[in-house]
């Protein structure tokens, strides 16, 4: 066994590998670029070696620097994680020639599977069912059209060297091929330095199901069942689960056997994944093999109890697999959500920046469920533009799919991030959808369910109750502090303009909100909130919840999962007056200048008391390396300035308020 391993990667996967090395008593070395000097991986590893500037080509992709780092530290083996050099056979060979072990498959297997055209040929020979199509290079648009018409539309134009969802395009007709062929070719050339293109049948409304395989250097290969990764945007996975709700035992076995047959045919000797595209009728076709650890490996670990990183290290060290196929079984159900720095309300655009707040849910086992959060960041860290904008991978396990999804919903409630756009509300919305819960998945899921994009969800009855109770509780605490003489029992709660009369009273360690119209009452207990805290946790009539809360110019903005409301708590008299006010258009934000994106305040160009005219510059915010001038939308007098140069602001954070 190795005594020291170098990890040629960064972020959550570097941290993930360090954890297993610690368990095995193996010392760790990480390499890091300038952008990662203060990262969690660097802090956790036993040693860290600086390898250059932030762009990956000059650091994480520079094989010579990584080999040099091994030699300087005496690392005997390299774990490449995923991405970067993980599927680079030249790198694996270079290590070998220096006497360093590559923790991954042998270079021959990487080469055979690394290329989509070659791997399809190989798979067909090994008896694996492949997507109907043309297994060979295509030279020009005319050739592409001829092939597409032989296969029959729709077809998929793919880069042979593609990965990470890049270099893929669907064509529904001749015109799409004419336009798509050169576009995919250009993208392939730019992203992978290889412009070989092929075409295959596009399977409509497909599902993505993949088989985890594991081999050793003694000819043994097993599979660790399947994962379903159909919830994708831009051909990239966002939610994965294991097992798949599509498969029955017979299909699972057939897929598993084909995956093992392919792995054996190629002499596979590490962890790898055979990806299939499956029809709703459970037909399935080979897509590609990823010759590395997969992003979504935690769900497999949770249902099998196998540590895949440990097994990769052991087989790289020449050990035999400690189990046979018959020893493996599926226990329970696991779901993974990829938490991305991207703005679901703005077409999932990357939204990098600083994690001003980062407060993940507690990990571990409780009430028969397990929560696991694979992260490589801490509060205050930056999600940089140089690398993948993933913040963490949140996984939950339970004995049934339904319970695992419920646990994920709860864990997402407890995930609090500020400072950049993130997809937590979006993920929560999916967990609450009947279609997702019933397992009717497809890679079109996001397009089907959110045709106009994601704009949050309308609150359910329970969520409206949460918002009313939380609003009353926060209002009561703040009134008691600021104006105790105004304490009273009768209030009117206004949620997104909808008003209800309530009677609010305190018990011992509880707050009761009784609705005057229907006589229902809500009891809030186990409250965890104080003024200034951005989350409000508690139990509502015994049901646990966490809401994200923030004060607005008037009242509060309260979000529970994907539903958000502006909540006001008013005296009956001011509610009456309020009702007479003309309905406000863009809520209260007409009196504020909000930051349109997360970013850094470069300058704030107005001061309290200043008269400002519509169109005048109010502030400059830097985001994604661009300076954006924020202008006043109306004439007015500045009442308050809430930010200053150097602050990190979230999207919609109030920069300036007008009188
Ligand atoms: P998974 O199937 O595990 O989701 P992806 O294909 O999405 O894998 O890729 C996993 C990671 O590897 C991502 O960070 C992706 O950006 C990166 N990646 C995958 N293929 C390539 C490639 N050919 N070149 C560079 N990065 C890649
Ligand atoms: P990458 O290397 O980028 O992961 P894949 O070949 O695995 O590329 O394809 C990525 C995704 O695109 C798949 O998960 C699947 O959703 C979709 N896809 C790929 N090929 C097809 C196909 N022939 N028909 C339908 N969908 C496909
Ligand atoms: Mg793939």
XYZ file of C-alpha atoms and ligand atoms in Angstrom:
714
model
C 0.000 0.000 0.000
C 1.098 3.563 -0.667
C 2.247 5.764 2.180
C 1.829 9.068 0.329
C -0.602 10.063 -2.438
C -0.691 13.254 -4.476
C -4.082 14.609 -5.480
C -3.986 16.327 -8.867
C -7.234 18.192 -8.384
C -8.960 20.855 -6.305
C -12.187 21.696 -4.506
C -14.644 19.172 -3.140
C -13.131 16.152 -4.875
C -9.665 16.869 -3.451
C -11.236 17.086 0.013
C -13.201 13.888 -0.641
C -10.012 11.976 -1.558
C -8.115 13.355 1.455
C -10.846 11.970 3.744
C -10.369 8.421 2.479
C -6.568 8.721 2.611
C -6.807 9.777 6.246
C -9.012 6.775 6.970
C -6.402 4.501 5.354
C -3.486 6.210 7.131
C -2.019 7.532 3.864
C -0.306 10.944 3.841
C -1.634 13.436 1.257
C -0.157 16.087 -0.998
C -2.317 18.517 -2.953
C -1.227 20.761 -5.749
C -2.802 24.194 -5.972
C -2.996 27.193 -8.244
C -2.809 30.802 -7.142
C -6.619 30.900 -6.947
C -6.651 28.048 -4.421
C -3.832 29.077 -2.097
C -6.194 29.428 0.881
C -8.498 26.572 -0.039
C -9.890 23.927 2.267
C -8.041 21.176 0.371
C -4.714 22.954 0.937
C -5.559 23.378 4.604
C -6.505 19.711 5.033
C -3.695 18.022 3.092
C -0.477 17.086 4.868
C 1.536 18.912 2.213
C 0.696 21.345 -0.567
C 2.670 22.256 -3.658
C 2.089 25.472 -5.592
C 1.855 24.827 -9.333
C 1.084 28.138 -10.996
C -1.492 30.699 -12.060
C -5.264 30.107 -11.957
C -5.929 29.064 -15.584
C -6.028 25.250 -15.561
C -3.784 24.970 -18.619
C -0.984 26.579 -16.614
C -1.587 24.633 -13.397
C -3.936 21.637 -12.954
C -3.535 20.516 -16.560
C 0.252 20.877 -16.603
C 1.434 17.262 -16.321
C 5.115 18.195 -15.968
C 4.422 20.351 -12.903
C 2.421 17.569 -11.288
C 5.112 14.974 -11.886
C 7.678 17.395 -10.488
C 5.503 17.858 -7.366
C 5.417 14.063 -6.895
C 9.180 13.860 -7.138
C 9.719 16.709 -4.699
C 7.357 15.277 -2.089
C 8.007 11.580 -2.625
C 4.376 10.797 -3.460
C 4.128 7.249 -4.848
C 0.776 7.588 -6.565
C -1.528 10.240 -8.056
C -5.305 10.393 -7.738
C -6.566 12.654 -10.536
C -10.162 13.101 -9.282
C -12.403 13.979 -12.248
C -12.004 16.530 -15.029
C -8.464 17.881 -15.552
C -6.005 15.015 -16.203
C -8.274 12.181 -15.073
C -8.923 10.789 -18.546
C -5.576 11.644 -20.055
C -3.713 8.502 -21.131
C -0.536 10.455 -21.961
C -0.414 11.685 -18.377
C -0.992 8.165 -17.016
C 1.865 6.888 -19.189
C 4.177 9.733 -18.170
C 3.591 8.879 -14.511
C 4.261 5.221 -15.202
C 7.587 5.999 -16.859
C 8.607 7.932 -13.726
C 7.640 5.001 -11.511
C 4.573 6.778 -10.107
C 1.232 4.925 -9.953
C -1.829 6.462 -11.603
C -4.895 5.811 -9.443
C -7.251 5.038 -12.256
C -7.482 2.568 -15.103
C -4.512 1.515 -17.256
C -3.722 3.898 -20.147
C -4.892 1.385 -22.727
C -8.404 1.364 -21.230
C -8.465 5.174 -21.039
C -7.520 5.389 -24.701
C -9.987 2.775 -25.841
C -12.857 4.441 -23.978
C -11.773 8.095 -24.063
C -12.896 8.593 -27.574
C -16.610 8.308 -28.300
C -16.211 6.923 -31.823
C -13.638 4.316 -30.774
C -15.520 3.327 -27.633
C -18.744 2.826 -29.570
C -16.972 0.483 -31.956
C -15.470 -1.348 -29.028
C -18.793 -1.610 -27.191
C -20.572 -2.985 -30.253
C -17.884 -5.685 -30.514
C -18.316 -6.566 -26.818
C -22.034 -7.183 -27.384
C -23.230 -3.958 -25.766
C -26.279 -2.316 -27.345
C -25.283 1.018 -28.858
C -27.301 3.992 -30.131
C -28.064 3.448 -33.825
C -25.875 5.723 -35.870
C -22.801 6.152 -37.938
C -19.747 4.909 -36.117
C -17.077 6.873 -37.891
C -15.847 10.355 -38.637
C -17.843 12.754 -40.747
C -15.992 15.158 -42.995
C -18.332 17.876 -44.184
C -21.925 19.143 -43.944
C -22.977 17.264 -47.108
C -21.677 14.003 -45.656
C -23.381 14.859 -42.345
C -26.736 15.371 -44.068
C -26.409 12.103 -45.965
C -25.695 10.215 -42.724
C -28.450 12.023 -40.803
C -30.968 11.086 -43.473
C -29.886 7.470 -43.418
C -30.333 7.331 -39.635
C -33.569 9.345 -39.728
C -34.297 12.558 -37.791
C -33.938 13.559 -35.047
C -30.221 12.936 -34.745
C -27.501 14.056 -32.379
C -24.288 15.584 -33.687
C -21.470 14.835 -31.276
C -17.811 15.599 -30.831
C -15.869 12.378 -30.503
C -13.646 13.932 -27.846
C -16.567 15.669 -26.083
C -17.272 15.726 -22.374
C -19.036 17.714 -19.691
C -22.047 18.257 -21.961
C -19.984 20.209 -24.509
C -19.892 19.461 -28.214
C -23.408 18.052 -28.501
C -26.319 19.276 -30.610
C -29.685 17.883 -31.635
C -30.800 18.215 -35.252
C -34.461 17.787 -36.217
C -34.023 18.414 -39.933
C -31.576 19.118 -42.749
C -31.249 22.805 -41.847
C -30.291 21.951 -38.238
C -27.531 19.691 -39.566
C -26.283 22.357 -41.973
C -26.004 24.822 -39.097
C -25.154 22.380 -36.332
C -22.341 20.455 -37.959
C -19.931 23.410 -38.294
C -20.972 24.742 -34.864
C -20.233 21.470 -33.058
C -17.018 21.106 -35.015
C -15.860 24.588 -33.983
C -16.803 23.972 -30.355
C -15.005 20.624 -30.374
C -11.899 22.194 -31.816
C -11.935 25.014 -29.261
C -12.773 22.880 -26.210
C -10.989 19.621 -26.909
C -8.474 20.427 -29.651
C -10.032 17.639 -31.711
C -12.730 18.268 -34.300
C -13.794 14.731 -35.186
C -17.576 14.526 -35.318
C -20.036 11.644 -35.500
C -23.812 11.378 -35.665
C -26.219 9.068 -33.896
C -29.962 8.722 -33.450
C -31.411 11.116 -30.883
C -33.462 9.103 -28.441
C -36.526 11.213 -27.631
C -37.607 11.786 -24.043
C -34.711 9.625 -22.886
C -33.421 8.866 -19.449
C -29.790 8.805 -18.428
C -28.942 5.643 -16.532
C -25.359 4.624 -15.836
C -23.643 1.641 -14.272
C -20.776 1.975 -11.819
C -18.083 -0.628 -12.430
C -15.051 -1.532 -10.390
C -12.135 -3.700 -11.469
C -8.762 -4.829 -10.186
C -5.477 -5.814 -11.815
C -6.335 -9.512 -11.505
C -9.100 -9.625 -14.090
C -12.009 -9.181 -11.662
C -14.765 -6.719 -12.506
C -18.025 -6.109 -10.647
C -20.753 -3.530 -11.052
C -22.239 -1.500 -8.229
C -25.655 -1.086 -9.833
C -27.011 2.000 -11.497
C -27.504 5.703 -10.982
C -30.145 7.713 -12.772
C -29.030 11.197 -13.813
C -31.891 12.394 -15.986
C -32.346 15.791 -14.351
C -30.004 17.828 -16.522
C -29.656 21.329 -17.869
C -27.399 22.010 -20.856
C -26.737 18.224 -21.011
C -25.195 18.441 -17.547
C -26.475 16.597 -14.526
C -27.935 18.471 -11.550
C -29.833 15.793 -9.607
C -28.829 12.142 -9.482
C -30.111 9.146 -7.610
C -29.454 5.477 -6.980
C -31.040 3.143 -7.739
C -33.080 4.272 -10.768
C -36.869 4.390 -10.485
C -37.029 3.145 -14.105
C -35.299 -0.203 -13.745
C -36.679 -3.538 -12.734
C -34.448 -6.365 -11.589
C -34.160 -7.921 -15.065
C -33.168 -4.651 -16.773
C -30.737 -3.853 -13.969
C -29.044 -7.215 -14.390
C -28.916 -6.905 -18.170
C -27.374 -3.449 -17.998
C -24.955 -4.491 -15.277
C -23.853 -7.526 -17.275
C -23.254 -5.467 -20.421
C -21.255 -2.904 -18.460
C -19.108 -5.623 -16.902
C -18.645 -7.287 -20.309
C -17.425 -4.000 -21.780
C -15.110 -3.366 -18.820
C -13.649 -6.861 -19.095
C -13.209 -6.536 -22.845
C -11.127 -3.419 -22.337
C -9.128 -4.816 -19.402
C -10.614 -2.333 -16.979
C -8.923 -2.203 -13.575
C -10.338 0.705 -11.545
C -13.600 2.570 -10.902
C -15.435 3.614 -14.044
C -18.892 4.365 -15.332
C -20.711 2.998 -18.329
C -23.343 5.521 -19.386
C -26.539 4.500 -21.161
C -29.397 6.443 -22.596
C -32.639 4.604 -21.838
C -36.082 4.817 -23.387
C -39.217 5.055 -21.231
C -39.838 1.450 -22.352
C -36.599 0.395 -20.568
C -34.730 -0.126 -23.837
C -31.161 1.087 -23.336
C -28.170 2.031 -25.464
C -24.517 2.622 -24.624
C -23.473 6.300 -24.663
C -19.906 6.393 -23.424
C -17.650 5.150 -20.681
C -16.143 7.587 -18.204
C -12.816 6.115 -17.145
C -12.634 7.879 -13.808
C -14.420 8.544 -10.568
C -17.758 10.209 -11.315
C -19.080 13.421 -9.751
C -22.186 11.597 -8.524
C -20.345 8.638 -6.958
C -21.663 9.415 -3.417
C -25.143 8.005 -4.167
C -23.601 4.652 -5.104
C -21.501 4.694 -1.943
C -24.625 5.342 0.107
C -26.639 2.413 -1.294
C -23.780 -0.111 -1.359
C -21.648 0.910 1.623
C -18.539 0.737 -0.603
C -15.972 3.573 -0.460
C -15.133 3.926 -4.159
C -12.043 6.064 -3.594
C -10.679 3.432 -1.218
C -11.282 0.677 -3.782
C -9.554 2.740 -6.500
C -6.514 3.162 -4.256
C -6.478 -0.526 -3.325
C -6.703 -1.775 -6.892
C -4.044 0.718 -8.014
C -1.817 -0.776 -5.295
C -2.404 -4.218 -6.806
C -4.877 -5.561 -4.253
C -7.707 -7.869 -5.286
C -11.319 -6.708 -5.071
C -12.530 -7.681 -1.591
C -15.979 -8.714 -2.868
C -17.623 -10.582 -5.724
C -20.814 -9.607 -7.539
C -22.972 -11.791 -5.288
C -21.688 -9.948 -2.186
C -23.068 -6.623 -3.389
C -26.600 -5.436 -2.825
C -28.657 -2.279 -2.870
C -29.777 -0.966 0.504
C -32.214 1.943 0.536
C -32.241 4.928 -1.796
C -29.931 7.920 -2.205
C -30.375 11.281 -3.943
C -27.713 13.877 -4.775
C -28.257 17.556 -5.535
C -25.450 19.532 -7.089
C -25.393 22.939 -5.442
C -24.153 25.309 -8.136
C -23.175 28.958 -8.121
C -25.699 29.727 -10.816
C -28.830 31.787 -10.880
C -31.918 29.643 -11.540
C -34.073 32.783 -11.831
C -31.878 34.001 -14.699
C -31.613 30.939 -16.938
C -29.071 29.110 -14.715
C -26.338 31.541 -15.676
C -23.162 31.124 -13.658
C -23.173 33.501 -10.738
C -19.762 33.390 -9.185
C -18.590 35.437 -6.249
C -17.797 35.229 -2.573
C -19.658 32.955 -0.175
C -20.561 35.750 2.212
C -22.506 33.164 4.170
C -22.147 29.407 3.798
C -24.080 27.358 6.279
C -24.767 23.771 5.119
C -27.096 21.351 6.896
C -25.685 19.108 9.607
C -24.198 15.878 8.218
C -24.689 12.431 9.678
C -27.429 10.005 10.570
C -30.676 10.964 12.298
C -34.184 9.449 12.331
C -33.229 6.735 9.832
C -31.864 9.139 7.216
C -28.305 10.163 6.345
C -27.178 13.585 5.135
C -23.808 13.941 3.415
C -22.372 17.153 2.006
C -19.266 16.884 -0.170
C -17.803 20.366 -0.203
C -14.453 22.011 -0.665
C -15.415 25.482 0.465
C -15.929 27.409 3.672
C -17.711 30.629 4.475
C -15.747 33.525 3.002
C -14.294 31.486 0.133
C -14.697 32.576 -3.429
C -16.305 30.517 -6.197
C -13.898 31.519 -8.893
C -14.544 32.000 -12.573
C -11.609 29.744 -13.431
C -13.185 26.428 -12.500
C -16.441 24.528 -12.329
C -19.016 26.634 -10.425
C -20.099 23.783 -8.163
C -20.353 24.774 -4.491
C -21.047 21.341 -3.033
C -22.845 18.046 -3.511
C -25.627 17.393 -1.053
C -26.708 13.752 -0.735
C -29.363 12.102 1.379
C -30.094 8.449 2.048
C -33.151 6.715 3.484
C -34.772 3.305 3.244
C -37.222 4.427 0.542
C -37.073 6.849 -2.386
C -39.841 8.966 -0.910
C -38.062 9.312 2.418
C -34.750 10.133 0.708
C -36.486 12.890 -1.296
C -38.166 14.230 1.847
C -34.797 14.260 3.579
C -33.316 16.162 0.627
C -36.124 18.722 0.794
C -35.430 19.277 4.481
C -31.644 19.400 3.992
C -32.065 22.016 1.254
C -34.156 24.130 3.651
C -31.225 24.042 6.028
C -28.685 25.048 3.365
C -28.076 28.733 3.643
C -25.896 30.540 1.107
C -25.483 34.271 0.563
C -23.227 36.348 -1.622
C -23.911 34.745 -4.971
C -26.750 33.254 -6.970
C -27.313 29.569 -6.186
C -29.742 26.882 -7.235
C -30.986 25.752 -3.807
C -34.564 27.079 -4.335
C -34.664 25.381 -7.740
C -33.531 22.031 -6.325
C -36.133 22.359 -3.573
C -38.833 23.017 -6.178
C -37.942 19.781 -7.981
C -38.042 17.784 -4.723
C -41.598 19.058 -4.187
C -42.875 18.236 -7.675
C -45.310 15.332 -8.065
C -43.708 14.301 -11.340
C -40.266 14.018 -9.762
C -41.677 12.220 -6.751
C -43.448 9.726 -8.981
C -40.162 8.969 -10.777
C -41.371 9.947 -14.272
C -38.045 11.377 -15.292
C -36.510 12.327 -18.609
C -33.585 14.453 -19.703
C -36.212 16.973 -20.872
C -37.538 17.261 -17.342
C -36.337 20.807 -16.704
C -37.507 22.051 -20.116
C -40.884 20.310 -19.685
C -41.528 21.468 -16.148
C -40.067 24.971 -16.354
C -40.824 26.016 -19.945
C -40.670 29.707 -19.054
C -37.676 29.286 -16.790
C -37.737 29.070 -13.028
C -39.516 31.799 -11.092
C -40.098 30.131 -7.767
C -43.313 28.299 -6.889
C -46.623 29.486 -5.469
C -46.778 28.793 -1.732
C -48.733 25.738 -0.587
C -51.123 25.987 2.343
C -48.419 24.880 4.753
C -45.972 27.390 3.302
C -48.486 30.237 3.650
C -48.875 29.231 7.287
C -45.104 29.205 7.753
C -44.866 32.675 6.268
C -47.677 34.040 8.437
C -46.339 32.498 11.637
C -42.716 33.451 10.959
C -43.718 37.001 10.023
C -45.722 37.374 13.247
C -42.935 35.915 15.376
C -40.251 38.142 13.884
C -42.480 41.161 14.083
C -43.246 40.433 17.732
C -39.603 40.133 18.725
C -38.753 43.339 16.928
C -41.707 45.259 18.340
C -40.885 44.113 21.858
C -37.365 45.430 21.424
C -38.021 48.628 19.576
C -41.459 49.723 20.743
C -42.783 47.650 23.668
C -45.696 50.066 24.161
C -47.047 48.937 20.776
C -47.319 45.277 21.837
C -50.835 43.977 21.183
C -52.623 40.795 20.169
C -54.643 41.851 17.139
C -52.765 42.131 13.908
C -53.289 41.826 10.202
C -50.822 39.669 8.267
C -50.334 40.651 4.640
C -48.686 37.962 2.495
C -47.960 39.003 -1.057
C -50.894 41.424 -0.795
C -53.304 38.907 0.704
C -54.519 40.011 4.162
C -55.693 37.945 7.127
C -56.669 39.006 10.641
C -54.833 37.180 13.361
C -54.588 37.076 17.138
C -51.011 36.523 18.279
C -50.243 35.289 21.776
C -47.298 33.857 23.646
C -47.367 30.625 25.626
C -44.417 29.128 27.487
C -41.835 28.701 24.734
C -44.473 28.925 22.034
C -46.292 31.437 19.924
C -49.868 30.990 18.774
C -51.271 32.684 15.706
C -55.059 32.294 15.447
C -56.739 33.245 12.163
C -59.899 35.233 12.831
C -61.652 34.258 9.597
C -61.641 30.465 9.863
C -60.695 29.954 13.511
C -57.620 27.882 12.648
C -54.624 28.355 14.834
C -50.925 27.814 14.333
C -48.482 27.005 17.099
C -44.852 27.808 16.666
C -42.358 26.027 18.932
C -38.610 25.271 19.081
C -37.852 28.603 17.461
C -34.268 29.283 16.469
C -34.020 32.872 15.322
C -32.778 36.211 16.587
C -32.802 39.581 14.841
C -30.110 39.612 12.179
C -30.136 35.850 11.649
C -30.932 34.982 8.005
C -32.682 31.702 8.800
C -35.692 31.072 10.994
C -36.030 27.463 12.132
C -38.810 25.989 14.239
C -41.781 23.660 14.347
C -45.165 24.694 13.036
C -47.925 22.602 14.604
C -45.180 20.037 15.215
C -43.742 20.045 11.687
C -40.070 21.017 11.396
C -39.180 23.782 8.933
C -36.493 26.325 8.164
C -37.207 29.527 6.279
C -34.791 32.046 4.814
C -35.699 35.484 6.114
C -34.581 39.017 5.470
C -35.983 42.392 6.372
C -37.390 44.476 3.536
C -37.889 48.241 3.585
C -41.306 47.398 5.015
C -41.911 43.959 6.544
C -39.947 40.849 5.627
C -39.115 38.678 2.668
C -39.615 35.046 3.693
C -38.641 32.051 1.565
C -39.563 28.470 2.329
C -38.001 26.092 -0.231
C -39.006 27.517 -3.629
C -41.844 29.745 -2.411
C -41.202 33.316 -1.420
C -43.468 36.028 -0.049
C -43.283 39.594 1.121
C -44.912 39.578 4.544
C -46.171 42.593 6.477
C -47.594 42.535 9.983
C -49.754 45.618 10.567
C -52.161 46.929 13.168
C -55.802 46.739 11.995
C -55.788 50.525 11.605
C -52.666 50.692 9.441
C -53.894 47.667 7.476
C -57.016 49.686 6.630
C -54.922 52.609 5.508
C -52.650 50.266 3.625
C -55.601 48.821 1.752
C -56.543 52.276 0.532
C -53.114 52.819 -0.957
C -53.044 52.231 -4.665
C -51.618 48.749 -5.295
C -47.909 49.005 -5.734
C -46.421 47.765 -8.924
C -42.970 46.327 -8.314
C -43.729 45.889 -4.598
C -41.589 48.260 -2.598
C -38.536 48.135 -4.721
C -39.636 51.272 -6.551
C -38.049 53.190 -3.701
C -34.840 51.270 -3.815
C -31.956 50.638 -6.061
C -31.198 46.917 -5.982
C -28.077 45.193 -7.107
C -29.086 43.307 -10.266
C -26.418 40.641 -9.731
C -24.092 39.386 -7.038
C -20.771 41.158 -7.136
C -18.331 43.539 -5.590
C -19.208 47.202 -5.002
C -16.535 49.193 -6.818
C -18.017 52.550 -5.890
C -21.149 54.070 -4.411
C -21.620 57.414 -5.997
C -24.435 59.011 -3.965
C -24.862 60.081 -0.343
C -27.888 60.458 1.927
C -29.822 63.644 1.233
C -28.600 63.917 -2.349
C -31.074 64.631 -5.142
C -30.766 62.088 -7.928
C -32.292 62.142 -11.398
C -33.461 59.080 -13.310
C -30.592 57.633 -15.296
C -27.902 58.999 -13.031
C -25.198 56.520 -11.938
C -25.720 55.376 -8.360
C -23.129 52.647 -7.992
C -20.678 50.484 -9.884
C -20.774 46.716 -9.266
C -18.129 44.348 -10.541
C -19.266 40.849 -11.482
C -17.680 38.267 -13.769
C -14.797 40.717 -14.343
C -17.190 43.309 -15.792
C -18.024 46.657 -14.290
C -21.730 47.378 -14.345
C -23.044 50.880 -13.779
C -26.230 50.843 -11.728
C -28.493 53.778 -12.519
C -31.463 55.316 -10.705
C -34.763 54.440 -12.353
C -36.581 57.541 -11.059
C -35.941 61.009 -9.689
C -35.695 61.240 -5.912
C -33.852 62.139 -2.759
C -31.518 59.542 -1.315
C -32.687 58.482 2.141
C -30.103 55.849 2.946
C -27.050 54.252 1.409
C -26.727 50.602 2.446
C -23.446 49.575 0.858
C -19.979 50.936 0.350
C -17.037 50.342 -1.945
C -15.463 46.962 -1.225
C -18.695 45.250 -0.067
C -19.842 42.002 -1.649
C -23.510 42.234 -2.453
C -26.084 39.622 -3.369
C -28.497 39.931 -6.272
C -31.432 42.149 -5.222
C -29.581 43.501 -2.232
C -30.710 47.056 -1.499
C -27.923 49.474 -2.376
C -29.744 52.786 -1.983
C -33.174 53.762 -0.627
C -35.075 56.822 -1.714
C -37.181 58.984 0.573
P -20.253 13.376 -14.849
O -20.784 12.405 -15.856
O -19.475 12.811 -13.715
O -21.198 14.433 -14.464
P -19.133 15.243 -16.635
O -18.991 14.664 -18.001
O -20.223 16.232 -16.398
O -19.158 14.054 -15.659
O -17.747 15.847 -16.185
C -17.278 15.823 -14.848
C -16.250 16.878 -14.676
O -15.211 16.723 -15.587
C -16.801 18.244 -14.890
O -16.155 19.098 -13.989
C -16.447 18.539 -16.321
O -16.346 19.927 -16.507
C -15.136 17.831 -16.449
N -14.890 17.277 -17.778
C -15.479 16.217 -18.336
N -14.975 15.942 -19.522
C -14.018 16.860 -19.757
C -13.116 17.104 -20.824
N -13.075 16.350 -21.916
N -12.279 18.143 -20.712
C -12.298 18.907 -19.604
N -13.105 18.713 -18.561
C -13.963 17.717 -18.635
P -20.702 13.952 -22.134
O -19.383 13.343 -22.480
O -20.726 15.403 -22.350
O -21.188 13.507 -20.804
P -22.662 12.151 -23.311
O -22.487 11.442 -24.589
O -22.581 11.350 -22.066
O -21.672 13.371 -23.258
O -24.061 12.903 -23.366
C -24.448 13.840 -22.389
C -25.969 13.828 -22.225
O -26.615 14.107 -23.479
C -26.520 12.497 -21.793
O -26.554 12.377 -20.406
C -27.909 12.489 -22.402
O -28.787 13.201 -21.577
C -27.764 13.285 -23.663
N -27.586 12.405 -24.838
C -26.428 11.982 -25.346
N -26.608 11.201 -26.441
C -27.935 11.126 -26.628
C -28.774 10.477 -27.605
N -28.264 9.782 -28.594
N -30.104 10.633 -27.487
C -30.620 11.354 -26.490
N -29.906 12.002 -25.561
C -28.574 11.886 -25.604
Mg -21.606 11.648 -20.238
